[in-house]
Structure formats: C-alpha cells, structure tokens
XYZ file of C-alpha atoms in Angstrom:
687
model
C -84.313 -23.755 104.275
C -84.790 -20.648 101.965
C -81.539 -19.056 101.035
C -80.968 -15.762 99.353
C -77.949 -15.528 97.093
C -76.669 -12.033 96.506
C -74.027 -11.781 93.696
C -73.745 -9.481 90.515
C -72.097 -12.111 88.629
C -74.845 -14.184 86.982
C -72.707 -17.503 86.436
C -71.666 -17.407 90.088
C -75.309 -17.074 91.285
C -76.015 -19.910 88.852
C -73.607 -22.212 90.164
C -74.480 -21.543 93.906
C -78.112 -21.868 93.059
C -77.812 -25.259 91.339
C -75.809 -26.594 94.113
C -78.265 -25.263 96.863
C -81.211 -26.798 94.950
C -79.573 -30.132 94.613
C -79.177 -29.995 98.557
C -82.976 -29.575 98.989
C -83.057 -25.736 99.502
C -85.164 -23.220 98.082
C -83.481 -20.179 96.496
C -84.014 -16.343 96.242
C -81.744 -14.298 93.983
C -80.618 -10.656 94.013
C -77.770 -8.811 92.005
C -76.874 -6.242 94.584
C -77.362 -5.306 98.230
C -80.340 -2.819 97.556
C -82.165 -5.498 95.760
C -81.304 -8.239 98.224
C -82.657 -5.807 101.143
C -85.987 -5.456 99.370
C -86.122 -9.033 98.734
C -85.364 -10.088 102.203
C -87.995 -7.735 103.507
C -90.510 -9.026 100.975
C -89.682 -13.014 101.575
C -87.646 -13.237 104.843
C -85.150 -16.093 104.042
C -83.478 -18.468 106.593
C -80.137 -17.566 105.354
C -78.141 -14.838 103.205
C -75.146 -15.883 101.326
C -73.768 -12.467 99.932
C -70.838 -11.469 97.742
C -68.987 -8.247 98.752
C -67.917 -6.347 95.787
C -71.284 -5.271 94.037
C -72.682 -2.088 92.278
C -75.436 0.150 94.057
C -74.641 -1.361 97.651
C -71.886 -3.710 98.293
C -71.854 -6.598 100.841
C -70.717 -4.834 103.848
C -73.352 -2.129 103.702
C -76.042 -4.891 102.980
C -75.020 -6.751 106.024
C -75.000 -3.592 108.199
C -78.399 -2.739 107.008
C -79.592 -6.430 107.678
C -78.271 -6.384 111.168
C -79.716 -2.964 111.929
C -83.312 -4.050 111.080
C -85.233 -5.707 113.948
C -86.852 -8.376 111.786
C -83.835 -9.118 109.393
C -81.265 -9.252 111.968
C -82.235 -12.862 113.031
C -81.309 -13.984 109.563
C -77.957 -16.206 109.320
C -75.654 -13.942 107.224
C -72.545 -15.401 105.261
C -70.015 -13.574 103.198
C -68.670 -15.580 100.090
C -66.087 -13.685 98.179
C -63.433 -13.694 95.850
C -62.219 -10.159 95.884
C -62.147 -9.268 99.670
C -59.998 -12.274 100.833
C -57.648 -10.452 103.206
C -58.026 -11.124 106.899
C -58.851 -7.719 107.732
C -61.642 -8.075 105.388
C -62.896 -11.059 107.224
C -62.455 -9.217 110.701
C -64.636 -6.049 109.276
C -67.277 -8.568 108.028
C -67.816 -10.499 111.130
C -67.586 -7.271 113.128
C -70.373 -5.785 110.963
C -72.521 -8.662 111.850
C -71.812 -11.719 109.524
C -71.987 -15.198 111.021
C -69.177 -16.624 108.785
C -66.593 -15.511 106.282
C -65.861 -17.837 103.132
C -63.383 -17.400 100.237
C -64.203 -18.535 96.924
C -63.896 -21.276 95.793
C -65.446 -23.226 98.450
C -65.225 -27.155 98.921
C -68.669 -28.240 97.687
C -68.547 -31.555 99.595
C -68.635 -29.770 103.006
C -70.143 -26.461 102.062
C -73.796 -27.768 102.740
C -72.874 -29.158 106.153
C -71.111 -25.822 107.101
C -74.324 -23.857 106.258
C -76.648 -26.073 108.017
C -74.394 -25.681 111.152
C -74.376 -22.062 110.709
C -78.098 -22.099 110.616
C -78.568 -24.296 113.738
C -76.078 -22.129 115.574
C -78.261 -19.074 114.779
C -81.642 -20.745 115.884
C -80.018 -21.497 119.208
C -79.646 -17.916 120.200
C -82.352 -16.545 122.180
C -85.015 -15.297 119.960
C -86.342 -12.557 122.408
C -82.735 -11.371 123.086
C -82.496 -7.813 121.973
C -79.228 -6.734 120.621
C -77.909 -3.477 122.009
C -77.232 -0.926 119.734
C -73.943 0.024 118.840
C -72.290 2.874 120.612
C -71.614 5.857 118.567
C -67.840 5.462 118.859
C -67.971 1.870 118.014
C -70.048 2.995 114.857
C -67.313 5.223 113.914
C -64.708 2.553 114.338
C -66.697 0.208 112.023
C -67.382 2.951 109.462
C -63.647 3.896 109.475
C -62.706 0.363 109.169
C -64.998 -0.117 106.347
C -63.693 2.991 104.566
C -60.243 1.948 105.275
C -60.952 -1.338 103.511
C -62.719 0.221 100.749
C -59.924 2.540 100.163
C -57.417 -0.224 100.363
C -59.476 -2.135 97.617
C -59.584 0.941 95.599
C -55.886 1.593 96.021
C -55.204 -2.218 94.933
C -57.616 -1.997 92.072
C -55.877 1.206 90.851
C -52.657 -0.596 91.033
C -54.250 -3.399 89.080
C -55.547 -1.165 86.544
C -52.222 0.509 86.108
C -50.640 -2.608 85.972
C -53.193 -3.959 83.460
C -52.820 -0.626 81.392
C -49.193 -1.269 81.232
C -49.415 -4.855 80.296
C -51.922 -3.638 77.618
C -49.739 -1.118 76.354
C -47.006 -3.633 76.100
C -49.386 -6.059 74.480
C -50.352 -3.272 72.100
C -46.830 -2.657 71.058
C -46.189 -6.355 70.813
C -49.435 -6.634 68.856
C -48.426 -3.818 66.582
C -44.835 -5.521 65.965
C -46.526 -8.720 65.316
C -49.017 -7.167 62.974
C -46.060 -5.258 61.256
C -44.109 -8.703 61.036
C -47.061 -10.354 59.590
C -47.667 -7.620 57.166
C -44.086 -8.089 56.192
C -44.417 -11.867 55.808
C -47.295 -11.421 53.835
C -45.656 -9.094 51.453
C -42.543 -11.314 51.363
C -44.847 -14.518 50.643
C -46.654 -12.573 47.633
C -43.293 -11.407 46.369
C -42.002 -15.143 46.369
C -45.230 -16.433 44.992
C -45.253 -13.705 42.275
C -41.769 -14.291 41.231
C -42.466 -17.877 39.874
C -43.963 -18.823 36.747
C -45.738 -21.693 38.702
C -49.473 -21.110 39.199
C -50.474 -21.135 42.881
C -54.196 -20.953 44.112
C -55.369 -21.649 47.413
C -59.089 -22.933 47.869
C -60.945 -23.355 51.174
C -63.026 -26.563 51.818
C -65.963 -24.930 49.846
C -63.694 -25.000 46.876
C -63.497 -21.105 46.840
C -60.585 -19.193 46.058
C -58.833 -17.580 49.103
C -55.793 -16.277 47.388
C -53.705 -16.649 44.150
C -50.504 -15.460 42.791
C -49.847 -13.368 39.823
C -49.138 -16.294 37.462
C -52.844 -17.266 37.883
C -53.822 -14.403 35.859
C -52.286 -15.743 32.946
C -53.988 -19.019 33.443
C -57.394 -17.786 34.424
C -57.353 -14.387 32.670
C -58.354 -12.620 35.922
C -56.211 -10.707 38.491
C -55.453 -12.438 41.838
C -57.846 -10.032 43.679
C -60.710 -10.774 41.222
C -60.150 -14.519 41.685
C -60.923 -14.238 45.347
C -64.063 -15.710 46.547
C -64.900 -17.400 43.157
C -65.821 -20.989 43.075
C -63.510 -23.478 41.236
C -66.261 -24.299 38.906
C -66.476 -20.715 38.029
C -62.953 -20.244 36.867
C -62.072 -23.720 35.830
C -60.267 -23.742 32.557
C -61.393 -27.300 31.546
C -65.038 -27.160 32.094
C -67.010 -30.246 32.250
C -63.971 -32.348 31.725
C -61.659 -32.154 34.641
C -63.856 -32.811 37.645
C -63.837 -36.631 37.525
C -60.007 -36.565 37.693
C -59.440 -33.171 39.451
C -56.549 -33.441 41.900
C -57.896 -30.515 43.751
C -61.206 -32.094 44.450
C -59.577 -35.434 45.135
C -56.817 -33.653 47.352
C -59.781 -32.759 49.896
C -60.888 -36.291 49.922
C -57.176 -37.860 50.448
C -54.540 -37.486 53.055
C -51.760 -36.823 50.479
C -51.122 -34.644 47.336
C -52.826 -35.715 44.036
C -51.796 -34.888 40.481
C -53.134 -34.869 37.032
C -51.853 -33.768 33.485
C -54.138 -31.813 31.326
C -53.901 -29.591 28.186
C -55.669 -26.106 27.916
C -57.209 -24.667 24.877
C -54.253 -22.562 24.188
C -52.034 -25.714 23.433
C -50.393 -25.471 26.819
C -49.696 -28.654 28.938
C -49.839 -28.661 32.570
C -49.185 -30.901 35.696
C -51.948 -30.109 38.202
C -51.350 -30.966 41.842
C -53.436 -30.548 44.975
C -51.953 -30.477 48.344
C -54.541 -30.765 51.369
C -53.859 -28.232 54.077
C -54.099 -29.423 57.629
C -54.175 -27.464 60.715
C -52.782 -28.449 64.156
C -55.845 -30.428 65.120
C -55.614 -32.548 61.920
C -58.450 -30.850 60.278
C -58.556 -30.211 56.529
C -59.035 -26.439 56.216
C -58.240 -26.043 52.587
C -56.295 -27.298 49.454
C -53.343 -25.633 47.533
C -53.390 -26.136 43.780
C -50.110 -26.014 41.966
C -50.022 -25.654 38.162
C -46.733 -26.642 36.745
C -46.388 -25.655 32.909
C -44.969 -28.932 31.282
C -45.329 -27.708 27.887
C -41.719 -27.543 26.907
C -41.187 -31.085 28.254
C -44.242 -32.359 26.355
C -42.850 -30.821 23.164
C -39.376 -32.334 23.939
C -41.127 -35.716 24.334
C -43.038 -35.284 21.183
C -39.801 -34.397 19.314
C -37.971 -37.278 20.802
C -40.823 -39.393 19.889
C -40.848 -38.025 16.359
C -37.023 -38.561 15.955
C -37.343 -42.145 17.327
C -40.198 -42.658 14.941
C -38.080 -41.246 12.267
C -35.121 -43.318 13.217
C -37.381 -46.576 13.246
C -38.809 -45.608 9.703
C -35.193 -45.002 8.573
C -34.118 -48.185 9.746
C -37.113 -50.031 8.296
C -36.592 -48.177 4.940
C -32.861 -49.294 5.038
C -34.083 -52.787 5.885
C -36.466 -52.652 2.845
C -33.720 -51.284 0.647
C -31.364 -54.134 1.586
C -34.103 -56.805 0.968
C -35.254 -55.076 -2.347
C -31.637 -54.972 -3.476
C -31.235 -58.580 -2.549
C -34.389 -59.499 -4.483
C -33.616 -57.433 -7.493
C -30.436 -59.197 -8.026
C -31.974 -62.498 -8.270
C -34.804 -60.964 -10.253
C -32.763 -59.184 -12.496
C -30.809 -62.338 -13.354
C -34.190 -64.046 -14.108
C -35.226 -61.051 -16.227
C -31.941 -61.294 -18.049
C -32.656 -64.783 -19.163
C -36.403 -64.127 -20.047
C -35.766 -60.811 -22.102
C -32.380 -62.202 -23.688
C -33.863 -65.472 -24.723
C -37.074 -63.845 -25.818
C -35.020 -61.262 -28.063
C -33.129 -64.353 -29.367
C -36.429 -66.051 -30.091
C -38.272 -63.293 -31.743
C -35.341 -62.466 -34.082
C -35.870 -66.104 -35.674
C -39.559 -65.828 -35.874
C -41.482 -64.422 -38.941
C -43.368 -61.260 -38.101
C -47.190 -61.438 -38.131
C -47.321 -64.879 -36.770
C -49.081 -65.795 -33.561
C -45.832 -67.218 -31.999
C -44.211 -63.805 -32.930
C -47.054 -61.799 -31.169
C -46.724 -64.145 -28.054
C -42.994 -63.822 -27.609
C -43.302 -60.073 -28.270
C -45.909 -59.818 -25.358
C -43.391 -61.746 -23.266
C -40.507 -59.175 -24.004
C -43.135 -56.255 -23.096
C -43.919 -57.977 -19.963
C -40.176 -58.287 -19.147
C -39.475 -54.749 -19.838
C -42.296 -53.518 -17.619
C -40.971 -55.893 -14.990
C -37.450 -54.287 -15.450
C -38.995 -50.825 -14.952
C -40.749 -51.987 -11.824
C -37.613 -53.160 -10.374
C -36.062 -49.916 -10.845
C -38.816 -48.188 -9.350
C -38.715 -50.327 -6.265
C -35.140 -49.912 -5.818
C -35.405 -45.960 -6.350
C -38.252 -45.796 -3.566
C -36.384 -48.165 -1.060
C -33.248 -45.937 -1.550
C -35.604 -42.749 -1.086
C -33.224 -41.371 -3.669
C -34.591 -38.912 -6.415
C -33.558 -39.913 -9.931
C -32.798 -37.278 -12.509
C -35.890 -35.670 -13.715
C -36.913 -35.815 -17.494
C -39.892 -35.313 -19.699
C -42.537 -37.596 -18.418
C -46.093 -38.773 -19.851
C -48.403 -38.531 -16.846
C -50.945 -40.497 -18.623
C -48.552 -43.671 -18.824
C -47.885 -43.307 -15.198
C -51.516 -43.040 -14.142
C -52.523 -46.080 -16.388
C -49.706 -48.049 -14.787
C -51.104 -47.204 -11.161
C -54.661 -48.095 -12.272
C -53.400 -51.485 -13.281
C -51.881 -52.040 -9.934
C -55.041 -50.811 -8.111
C -57.501 -53.001 -10.024
C -55.384 -56.101 -8.867
C -55.671 -55.148 -5.291
C -58.955 -53.476 -4.708
C -62.199 -55.246 -3.789
C -65.036 -55.750 -6.458
C -67.325 -53.210 -4.679
C -65.160 -50.139 -5.484
C -65.610 -48.924 -9.027
C -62.643 -47.320 -10.735
C -63.391 -44.435 -13.232
C -60.875 -42.710 -15.569
C -61.223 -39.270 -16.994
C -58.254 -38.556 -19.018
C -58.000 -35.610 -21.573
C -56.346 -36.301 -24.861
C -53.112 -34.774 -26.108
C -51.744 -33.610 -22.625
C -48.482 -31.849 -22.542
C -45.595 -33.560 -20.741
C -44.099 -32.647 -17.301
C -40.478 -32.423 -15.933
C -40.624 -34.928 -13.220
C -39.186 -38.085 -11.654
C -41.475 -40.872 -12.952
C -41.034 -43.108 -9.859
C -42.017 -40.131 -7.587
C -45.082 -39.385 -9.646
C -46.122 -43.023 -9.593
C -45.763 -42.829 -5.880
C -48.025 -39.766 -5.690
C -50.629 -41.554 -7.894
C -50.456 -44.537 -5.926
C -50.684 -43.060 -2.419
C -53.697 -40.644 -3.475
C -55.437 -43.760 -4.841
C -54.853 -46.063 -1.899
C -56.077 -43.537 0.462
C -59.196 -43.143 -1.454
C -59.773 -46.873 -1.547
C -59.169 -47.108 2.215
C -61.821 -44.486 2.956
C -64.339 -46.596 0.990
C -63.250 -50.082 2.591
C -66.260 -50.669 4.509
C -68.931 -50.147 1.733
C -69.127 -49.704 -2.143
C -67.953 -46.544 -3.631
C -66.347 -44.833 -6.638
C -62.702 -43.955 -7.209
C -62.211 -41.218 -9.831
C -58.980 -40.429 -11.365
C -58.983 -37.451 -13.851
C -55.920 -35.970 -15.964
C -56.526 -32.590 -17.892
C -54.339 -29.482 -18.601
C -55.380 -26.168 -17.221
C -54.091 -22.631 -17.554
C -53.733 -20.852 -14.226
C -53.444 -16.973 -14.268
C -52.166 -14.816 -11.589
C -55.282 -14.490 -9.747
C -55.119 -18.077 -8.767
C -51.245 -18.723 -8.407
C -51.004 -15.567 -6.123
C -52.853 -17.611 -3.553
C -50.030 -20.171 -3.116
C -46.367 -19.718 -2.444
C -43.913 -20.676 -5.348
C -46.486 -21.106 -7.839
C -46.262 -19.134 -11.314
C -48.849 -18.515 -13.823
C -48.865 -20.955 -17.007
C -50.200 -24.215 -17.957
C -50.398 -27.079 -15.509
C -51.252 -30.643 -15.648
C -54.026 -31.280 -13.276
C -54.585 -34.487 -11.475
C -57.644 -35.127 -9.561
C -58.179 -37.987 -7.289
C -61.809 -38.102 -5.933
C -63.720 -40.666 -3.824
C -67.333 -41.252 -2.125
C -65.734 -42.212 1.322
C -66.481 -41.134 4.808
C -64.657 -37.682 4.257
C -62.603 -35.741 6.756
C -63.398 -33.242 9.403
C -61.909 -29.903 9.532
C -59.687 -30.755 12.471
C -58.334 -33.721 10.348
C -57.693 -31.572 7.374
C -55.561 -29.220 9.125
C -53.110 -32.031 10.018
C -53.249 -34.368 7.111
C -49.797 -33.262 5.768
C -48.017 -33.530 9.083
C -45.408 -36.303 9.342
C -46.562 -39.438 11.141
C -50.181 -38.081 11.470
C -52.516 -40.655 10.638
C -56.178 -41.560 11.335
C -55.606 -45.226 10.352
C -55.681 -48.072 12.880
C -52.421 -49.383 14.331
C -50.198 -51.210 11.660
C -52.582 -49.840 8.959
C -50.351 -46.706 8.103
C -47.352 -44.790 9.055
C -48.698 -41.263 8.716
C -45.917 -40.413 6.059
C -47.836 -40.983 2.968
C -49.423 -37.491 2.398
C -46.492 -35.748 3.935
C -44.091 -37.208 1.331
C -46.587 -36.613 -1.315
C -46.707 -32.958 -0.205
C -42.850 -32.584 -0.409
C -42.680 -34.410 -3.768
C -45.227 -32.038 -5.285
C -43.524 -28.897 -3.844
C -40.188 -30.162 -5.264
C -41.632 -30.225 -8.596
C -42.777 -26.706 -8.506
C -46.457 -27.845 -8.143
C -49.363 -27.538 -5.616
C -51.726 -29.836 -3.893
C -55.206 -28.831 -2.438
C -57.967 -30.957 -0.829
C -61.639 -30.593 -0.302
C -63.618 -33.006 1.998
C -66.951 -33.337 3.873
C -67.978 -35.714 6.449
C -70.104 -38.314 4.743
C -69.692 -37.035 1.113
C -65.990 -37.987 0.146
C -62.805 -36.229 -0.471
C -61.141 -34.761 -3.602
C -57.411 -34.111 -4.069
C -56.035 -31.895 -6.870
C -52.542 -31.960 -7.951
C -50.938 -29.322 -10.153
C -47.622 -29.746 -11.891
C -46.157 -27.298 -14.440
C -46.347 -28.402 -17.967
C -43.200 -28.393 -20.450
C -43.038 -28.640 -24.390
C -40.365 -31.277 -24.640
C -41.181 -34.504 -25.920
C -40.698 -37.863 -24.321
C -38.519 -40.233 -26.426
C -40.097 -43.545 -26.511
C -38.339 -46.817 -27.422
C -39.953 -49.505 -29.340
C -39.512 -53.195 -28.511
C -38.553 -55.341 -31.362
C -35.683 -56.238 -34.003
C -33.681 -52.894 -34.991
C -30.402 -52.738 -36.644
C -27.626 -52.975 -34.077
C -23.947 -52.715 -34.321
C -21.891 -56.020 -34.882
C -18.429 -57.166 -34.889
C -16.080 -60.165 -34.994
C -13.820 -59.594 -31.858
C -13.380 -62.165 -29.231
C -15.215 -61.718 -25.969
C -14.835 -63.685 -22.423
C -18.251 -63.555 -20.566
C -18.244 -64.468 -16.947
C -21.298 -64.888 -14.648
C -22.282 -67.694 -11.994
C -25.716 -68.129 -13.619
C -25.379 -70.553 -16.525
C -28.564 -69.152 -18.381
C -27.190 -65.725 -18.472
C -23.941 -67.045 -19.903
C -25.738 -69.233 -22.524
C -27.864 -66.363 -23.530
C -25.147 -63.811 -23.795
C -22.946 -66.268 -25.794
C -26.090 -66.784 -28.213
C -26.683 -62.858 -28.527
C -23.205 -61.882 -29.089
C -22.360 -64.758 -31.628
C -25.359 -63.585 -33.583
C -23.735 -60.130 -33.622
C -20.749 -61.742 -35.144
C -18.671 -61.968 -32.046
C -16.486 -64.950 -30.867
C -17.361 -65.957 -27.384
C -15.921 -67.978 -24.623
C -18.062 -68.489 -21.449
C -17.139 -69.197 -17.708
C -19.613 -69.593 -14.551
C -16.768 -69.541 -12.208
C -14.676 -66.473 -11.615
C -11.362 -68.409 -10.433
C -11.703 -70.663 -13.742
C -12.213 -67.519 -15.594
C -9.002 -65.703 -14.198
C -6.895 -68.821 -14.942
C -8.036 -68.806 -18.367
C -7.157 -65.209 -19.143
C -3.767 -65.521 -17.337
C -2.876 -68.348 -19.595
C -4.420 -66.840 -22.813
C -4.709 -63.151 -22.208
C -3.709 -62.121 -25.742
C -6.713 -64.067 -27.210
C -9.488 -61.647 -25.707
C -10.388 -58.348 -26.977
C -13.277 -57.667 -24.404
C -14.248 -59.087 -20.844
C -18.044 -58.940 -19.677
C -18.369 -59.950 -16.057
C -20.921 -60.239 -13.435
C -20.533 -58.252 -10.361
C -21.677 -60.649 -7.629
C -20.213 -64.243 -7.777
C -19.001 -66.559 -5.241
C -15.129 -66.962 -4.488
C -14.245 -63.786 -6.314
C -16.433 -60.711 -6.905
C -16.526 -59.065 -10.380
C -14.614 -55.986 -9.439
C -11.878 -58.074 -7.816
C -11.686 -60.197 -11.171
C -11.574 -56.937 -13.081
C -8.592 -55.649 -10.952
C -6.765 -59.143 -11.411
C -7.510 -59.047 -15.208
C -6.258 -55.358 -15.490
C -3.182 -56.310 -13.474
C -2.267 -58.956 -15.930
C -3.233 -56.888 -19.099
C -3.786 -53.019 -18.329
C -5.351 -52.359 -21.715
C -8.010 -55.082 -21.649
C -11.551 -53.643 -21.688
C -13.902 -54.748 -19.132
C -17.768 -54.278 -18.735
C -19.104 -54.952 -15.366
C -22.828 -56.310 -15.001
C -24.827 -55.828 -11.897
C -28.117 -56.370 -10.379
C -27.163 -54.282 -7.293
C -27.857 -50.618 -8.254
C -25.674 -49.396 -5.268
C -23.028 -51.923 -5.342
C -20.641 -49.951 -7.562
C -20.816 -46.575 -9.061
C -19.348 -45.417 -12.562
C -16.708 -43.476 -10.786
C -15.518 -46.413 -8.604
C -15.412 -48.554 -11.793
C -13.368 -46.206 -13.611
C -11.050 -45.999 -10.711
C -10.237 -49.751 -11.027
C -10.148 -49.507 -14.804
C -13.602 -50.881 -15.807
C -14.717 -49.113 -18.913
C -18.647 -49.251 -18.287
C -21.156 -50.475 -15.759
C -24.396 -52.148 -17.160
C -27.457 -52.732 -14.901
C -29.349 -55.901 -15.305
C -31.381 -57.311 -17.047
C -29.212 -56.934 -20.230
C -30.886 -55.835 -23.239
C -29.502 -56.370 -26.731
C -30.266 -53.031 -27.940
C -28.234 -51.445 -24.964
C -25.299 -53.972 -24.999
C -24.599 -54.109 -28.746
C -23.712 -50.259 -29.054
C -21.788 -50.130 -25.857
C -19.749 -53.066 -26.915
C -19.032 -51.348 -30.230
C -18.149 -48.047 -28.577
C -15.732 -49.528 -26.388
C -13.989 -51.571 -28.951
C -13.847 -48.840 -31.333
C -12.062 -46.663 -29.035
C-alpha cells in the first residue's frame, strides 16, 4: 500500500520509511500537516502515519482537515507520537477521526501486521456511506478539547523549559566552578613545574610541543610560550645526532619510558627520558620528555675516576720505586766492584798505553751507570733533588744517546746545538725527563712512516714585549730548547688539552697521559715556559725556555789524582766478597791496615774481642742476619767513640739525620769511589 509519513524529524521519517519499504510498501513524506495535506490531495495515499507535535500545522489539525475532506476522509489515519502520550491525548485523536493511536517507540516485529489490519478494517466500511457532519456543539467540544490538550502541553513545556533553565543555570554555575578549579589547577601545575630545575616538555604524537616549563627556556633558549607548536626537530639541541637514540621518539613506539644520556654544546650533561602518555582507551596521545641535569654527577664521576687513576699511578710508581731500589742495590754493588777494581787497575798502568785507555773507558762507563741509577731512583721516588748549575748540552746529548738505541732506523735525528751556551739553575734529572718526554712523543708521532726529529739548543734574549704574554716570565736571557718533528700533527681541539693530566691520544697501554702535564709542571717550577705549534699533516714543534745563569758547572775528571792517605786500622764489613776485597786493596794502597769480614755476626764478635785494635769501621747497610745500622748500634754500645761509615745501595733506607741519631758519622751511597771515600775517611779520623 501507499503510505504517507508526516513528521518534522528527518531521522524519525527515515527510520519509518526504511521499515515500510522493507515491508514492500511505497512511501510519501511530509514535514508538517500543511505539506502533508497538499501531498495527500495530489497523490491520495492508502494510509497516513502522522506525528502530532509539528510546526505550521500539527497532527490534530491535519487529521481534522483530512476527515473534513470528502475524498481524503476514506484514508486510514494513524497517530504515531512521542510527545502526546497521555490517555486524554489518545481520546482526542480518536475523536477527531484517527483510526489508531500509537506511542513511540513501536514494536517493529508486529507494527506492519497492525497497519495492515487497520487498512483492511477501513476497507470493509461502506464506501458509499456518508458521514454526518459534526454538530456545532460537538465541534465546539472537540475544539475545546484540542485547546485544552494544547494548553496542557504548553504548560508542561513551559515547566520543562523552566526546569531545563534551572538545570542549565545550575550547570552553568557548576561549569564556571569547574572552569575556575581547572584554571587554579593549571596555575598550580605551572607553579610546580616552574619551581623545579628539571626540564619538562610535552609533545603530541606529531612531535610538536604542547607545553613546556620555565626550565626549558635555559635549555632551548626560548620562552615556553614560544616553544608551543614547534616541532621536536626544530628545537632539538643535538641536531642530526640524537634521533637514532632519541628516547622521545622511542617513547612513542614503546609502552614504557625510555632514557638516554647526552651532552650539549655548553658542556652540560643530561639524562633524557621519554614517558608515553596513554588515555583511558589505551591510546597514546603524546610523550612527556624530562631533561635531568647530571652535570654535577658526571663531574663527580670524572673526579673520582681521576683520583682513582692518580691512586693507581701512585701505587704503580711506588711499586716502580720499590723495584728500582731493589735493582739499584744489586746494581750498585756490581758497580762498586767494577769502578773500584778499575780504579785499582788504572793506578798500576802506565798512562798513554792502550790498556790504560781501555780501563779508563770502563771507568767512564761505570760513572755514567752510577749517574743513571741515581736518575732512576730520583724519578721513581718523584722527588726533586736540590737544583744546581746544569749544562743542558750534556743532558741533551745523553738523551739522544738513549733515543738512538731505541728509535727505528726510518727516523732521522738532527742536532742543532749552539756553542758557548750559558748554564741553567735546574734539577738535571728533571731536565733529562723533559728532553726524553718531548723526544719520545715526537718519535711516536712518526712511528708509522719515516720522518725527522730535530733537537735544537740556543740562547735567546727575551724582552718585556714577549715575556708580558706569559705569567711568571721575566725579561732576560733564556736557554731555548726546540723539539720538532715531521709527524701527523695535532688538531686545535687536541692542542687545547695536551697539558691536562691523564689526557692522551695514544692507544690503550701506550701512554698514561701524564707526560706533558709533568713536563709542563717541571718547566713552570724552573721559572720557564713551554709553547707548542702544530698542524695536521705537517708536524709539531715544542719550544722550552729556561732562565740562564752565569754560575759555572764544576766538572770532575776521572783518573789518578792526589788523595789523602793514612795508616790507621779499619774494619770493613760487607756480605759481597768482591766489594770487601776491592775496599781492602783500595785502602791498603792508601796506607791503611784493613781487616775484612763478609758476615755481620762474625764482625761483631771480632770487634767485641778486639775493639781497641780498630780506628774506624766501614759497614754495608743491607746484610743477612744483622743490618748495618743494627751492627753500628752494637759496636757503639761496646765502644762509644768508634767512628763508623755506613755504605748503602738503597737511597731511602737511612737518612743522614737517622744515622747521626745512632752515632754513625757518615752515610755513603754505593758505588764507592776512591776520590770520595779517601777524603771522607781522613776527615772523620782527624776529628
């Protein structure tokens, strides 16, 4: 059948239309009673389904118009409403002429059957029956009833509107209150975030800043309001370096927080964390980034690591010192025999002979070895010796001898040393350390290819225009040492850090990073200055300036010289038999009468039984069974006036002050030289 749907609600019409079409009916539509009346006249439907509350003409008036028309009054008319749901509304609708009155919503399973039954009932009525017109009184009653229902609906609507308005006013107040609470919460949140030094930045899923706290301004250089809306890449402080490990990006991809440590260009260290923000529906809506400044922690770790390295180095140097002392004791005993017997031999050989020259060279080598042992001991103790006038030429020549023996043949060494150079007031051992360190560094830079190592010595006059550029440097004459190489050179970044302790560009186990820092300290302690020029691929040049002095260096000649003699009786005690034999021959050639012992206990027993027969005792320090200082104390207990000379190869075993406290007259470092021992013996015996 053909059905006309009348409803001002498009959705309601659409739902009913889809239902009727699905049941096989054809459908006409209208939005109000007036439009529906015109549609019904133009295309007479079999049934009208109408809402009641509509603009222009409501359902009641529309139904009354349909029933008043001689043609349309035959059409089945059904009310279908959600507004007029009272029983009096239904009574009015049926009295006006509706065939049925339904309240929304309807049971769709039975609705079509109901409509069909209504249609069939309408068809059964006599088609030619003429309905009597309503009496005027009855019309008035219907009209009054209609007005009554309309007024009632209006009153109800007014009450609903008033209630709605009241509810709305309450909602507005509640909303204002909620907005005020939200505003306060926002202010409180900002105050909390701005009171911390931690950097908080919130990004949306497009990696754009939604908000940031005040601390972000120090990091990004932009106020929080200027950060809003900017992309992460736009404000990133580590451009092109961070994205691969960025915890902000990873936080959007993962379900838990991500973190990464990084450093910014202002030498600050940060722990960057990204926390994904997830809503109630388990959707990621953004990422909260937290920048935690860990600069102080990093610096503390660096300090701790530096102190640990210093401690390890100190322990290593202590171990080296202990090893060096032990080696020096044995080596000094060997040197004592070599030098002592060489001195005895050269005294019996005619000068000018080949044998005399050979033995003389042995003596020179022995003296160089003696100085080398001293230097090793001094370096291993890290103890500065007393400064004295030093010839830098001799130190440089000795350093070059060491280098030639250790450098590969592809590195050429060139010396450019001026003549008649002034002396410097310095620690010779430390100056040797400076020369060796600079030269070995230069050689290291040329290890992978051939090159030239150039070492120059000259004397220069520095005026105030030069010295004013360096702290602690005064105008005057300076010894200038230049160490130049043709190696790989250094970058400006490396040059800025070469004097930092433990900084090194060498591979693991190839350097401690202490060399140049120690060199720098030594030069400064000598009132000098060190400078460097370097260029990648062209090499490096170090220049060292040390103030000159006019004092002369006292040189000692090796050979037979007049030495003091005597005829007193001397007891020599040493567990090394070659040394006792050498001392016996040396002292007997000086006129002394000598008794030797290689056992300290036997020497004590001999002295206890014949203490009046000795005028002097010379004893070694380190011996089995009884140490030299213990032996000296026992001898002095037996005879308080006995002079004793203590010999040692351990420089730190006993000091002069400790020796004097137990009554020892002098301490002599091995190897023992005749030119040192003879005057000392004579001086002690003559007191």
